């Protein structure tokens, strides 16, 4: 008998990591943020979905409570809720929270093949042409537009060509680390941070609109009360 061929080498390939990013003021974080994040994380089998509180959002009013309080509430909200985690890097920068800067920093920390998904509500997506270096966003991520059934407005002209060239009908079909856009339908939850702040300012309960741990933090620190 001749010599046997050596066994073929077994090669294993690790699939690329799948990272979601959901930014916002989270003033305060509420069940609408969290339920939407979990739905996307489950639907796209994300390894991690990072809630990223913004310090000085360029397109929003100044948050009502401090960055430290907003960060603490998000940390309370996601504790033990995989794959949701907190990314506090925007609070550590002493300048406006530009999403392109955050994406560049995150990209530098990840493997080249990691897939990054930036989650945006419909209104935020329609406002993209006003964002700092917005045309570079897709160099670093895919964009997932969280569209509710009642979002029937048309995108601005500046986005029409982008959508025509980059949109994919099925979010699960997004390929590569970045560069495409997909829409994800969301369960409509009629909850807003503005509504929660107004209820608290008038002394009313917000139980079941925010996680119990967040409510306990708000109560312990007297946040959003009329005297604040």
XYZ file of C-alpha atoms in Angstrom:
228
model
C 0.000 0.000 0.000
C 1.210 3.492 -0.759
C 1.501 6.223 1.774
C -1.806 7.736 2.788
C -2.348 11.348 1.958
C -2.192 13.556 5.047
C -5.572 14.714 6.297
C -6.719 17.984 4.858
C -6.281 20.931 7.152
C -9.493 22.025 8.786
C -10.113 25.720 8.465
C -12.703 27.560 10.468
C -13.937 31.014 9.632
C -15.480 33.238 12.239
C -18.438 35.176 10.867
C -18.065 38.956 10.977
C -19.305 40.665 14.102
C -22.592 42.523 13.707
C -22.774 45.757 15.701
C -25.769 48.088 15.924
C -25.621 51.729 17.041
C -28.576 53.679 18.390
C -27.772 57.259 19.346
C -29.926 59.846 21.046
C -30.227 62.191 23.954
C -32.159 59.564 25.977
C -33.703 62.357 28.045
C -34.886 59.983 29.509
C -34.451 56.565 27.891
C -37.855 54.854 27.640
C -39.554 51.669 26.499
C -39.897 52.953 22.933
C -36.113 53.188 22.596
C -35.532 49.845 24.266
C -38.258 47.830 22.567
C -37.239 49.159 19.146
C -33.599 48.326 19.847
C -34.409 44.788 20.955
C -36.610 44.142 17.921
C -33.806 45.136 15.567
C -31.176 43.210 17.508
C -33.308 40.065 17.353
C -34.354 40.458 13.717
C -30.793 40.999 12.481
C -29.075 38.663 14.966
C -26.798 41.455 16.175
C -23.916 40.511 18.451
C -24.204 43.874 20.171
C -26.431 46.930 19.996
C -24.780 49.992 21.460
C -26.950 52.748 22.931
C -24.849 55.878 22.528
C -26.007 58.924 24.513
C -25.062 62.219 22.890
C -23.530 65.027 24.906
C -24.242 68.103 22.808
C -26.466 66.999 19.942
C -26.114 69.474 17.040
C -29.711 68.985 15.823
C -31.570 68.842 19.125
C -32.366 71.130 22.027
C -30.009 70.949 24.989
C -31.021 67.967 27.159
C -32.914 68.844 30.310
C -30.744 66.809 32.683
C -26.990 66.282 32.840
C -25.035 63.912 30.647
C -24.086 61.941 33.757
C -27.741 61.403 34.697
C -28.724 60.421 31.158
C -25.847 57.959 30.976
C -26.732 56.479 34.356
C -30.359 55.970 33.274
C -29.315 54.160 30.087
C -26.954 51.978 32.115
C -29.828 51.128 34.484
C -32.112 50.366 31.550
C -29.848 47.892 29.743
C -28.260 46.156 32.727
C -28.550 42.418 32.098
C -30.412 42.891 28.795
C -28.180 41.308 26.163
C -27.233 42.277 23.520
C -27.930 45.892 24.545
C -24.893 47.742 25.905
C -23.932 51.363 26.560
C -21.251 53.240 24.638
C -20.355 56.489 26.437
C -17.702 57.816 24.048
C -19.741 60.827 22.897
C -20.016 62.033 26.478
C -16.234 62.008 26.718
C -15.751 64.462 23.841
C -15.821 68.174 24.550
C -17.456 69.096 21.271
C -20.745 68.475 19.435
C -21.647 64.814 18.991
C -21.158 64.252 15.282
C -22.157 60.752 14.228
C -19.431 60.565 11.590
C -16.770 61.052 14.303
C -18.307 58.275 16.402
C -18.402 55.904 13.457
C -14.781 56.590 12.557
C -13.662 55.894 16.123
C -15.698 52.689 16.337
C -14.442 51.487 12.963
C -10.844 51.904 14.098
C -11.528 49.491 16.966
C -13.292 46.788 14.936
C -12.114 44.174 12.471
C -12.294 45.321 8.867
C -15.081 42.866 8.055
C -17.306 43.795 11.014
C -20.776 44.893 9.956
C -21.940 48.137 11.544
C -25.598 49.168 11.455
C -26.632 52.731 12.306
C -30.251 52.833 13.471
C -32.180 55.982 12.561
C -35.818 56.906 12.914
C -37.598 58.125 9.788
C -37.453 61.791 10.827
C -33.732 61.595 11.581
C -33.093 59.846 8.273
C -34.962 62.559 6.358
C -32.764 65.132 8.116
C -29.493 63.473 7.073
C -28.594 66.138 4.463
C -28.164 68.615 7.349
C -25.715 66.358 9.207
C -21.977 66.990 9.380
C -20.222 65.058 6.553
C -23.389 63.040 6.040
C -22.343 61.741 2.626
C -19.480 59.837 4.290
C -21.675 57.881 6.726
C -22.150 54.904 4.416
C -18.389 54.485 4.116
C -18.457 53.278 7.717
C -21.853 51.630 8.248
C -25.097 50.358 6.848
C -28.125 52.491 7.737
C -31.261 50.878 9.139
C -34.253 53.198 8.951
C -36.770 52.400 11.668
C -40.015 53.155 9.924
C -43.342 53.115 11.670
C -46.536 52.407 9.718
C -47.633 56.040 10.156
C -44.462 57.476 8.558
C -45.882 58.373 5.162
C -43.857 61.491 4.358
C -41.532 61.565 1.368
C -37.735 61.777 1.766
C -36.063 65.011 0.645
C -34.709 65.226 -2.898
C -31.125 64.976 -1.642
C -31.833 61.414 -0.463
C -33.729 60.102 -3.490
C -30.670 59.255 -5.561
C -28.960 57.751 -2.529
C -31.946 55.523 -1.851
C -32.150 54.479 -5.478
C -28.493 53.472 -5.511
C -28.034 52.037 -2.033
C -31.322 50.675 -0.674
C -31.908 46.955 -0.160
C -35.437 45.644 0.316
C -34.510 42.978 2.876
C -32.420 44.079 5.880
C -31.104 40.518 6.191
C -29.605 40.869 2.699
C -27.222 43.686 3.669
C -23.771 42.589 2.561
C -20.287 43.621 3.591
C -19.239 45.950 6.397
C -21.017 49.091 5.161
C -22.588 50.975 2.286
C -26.279 50.070 2.083
C -29.655 51.208 3.427
C -32.614 49.088 4.511
C -35.945 49.791 6.157
C -37.118 47.965 9.262
C -40.761 48.125 10.290
C -41.271 48.892 13.964
C -44.068 48.105 16.359
C -45.583 51.540 16.995
C -45.273 52.546 20.646
C -46.753 55.972 21.273
C -44.152 56.977 23.836
C -41.896 60.014 23.725
C -39.330 61.536 26.049
C -41.187 64.861 25.775
C -44.393 63.226 27.029
C -42.525 61.584 29.915
C -40.880 64.859 30.959
C -44.258 66.620 30.883
C -45.892 63.946 33.023
C -43.106 64.083 35.575
C -43.160 67.886 35.681
C -46.875 67.753 36.506
C -46.356 65.145 39.221
C -47.923 62.263 37.315
C -46.737 58.681 37.113
C -44.600 57.382 34.244
C -44.575 53.799 35.448
C -44.477 51.286 32.558
C -43.289 54.044 30.197
C -39.723 53.645 31.466
C -38.046 50.588 33.021
C -38.497 50.295 36.786
C -34.766 50.869 37.345
C -34.931 54.120 35.379
C -37.998 55.261 37.299
C -36.208 54.516 40.580
C -33.233 56.614 39.427
C -35.503 59.513 38.376
C -37.258 59.431 41.748
C -34.035 59.113 43.748
C -32.488 62.142 42.017
C -35.627 64.245 41.655
C -35.208 64.541 37.887
C -37.682 66.362 35.622
C -39.745 67.682 38.514
C -41.256 71.130 38.186
C -38.730 72.532 40.656
C -35.783 71.361 38.470
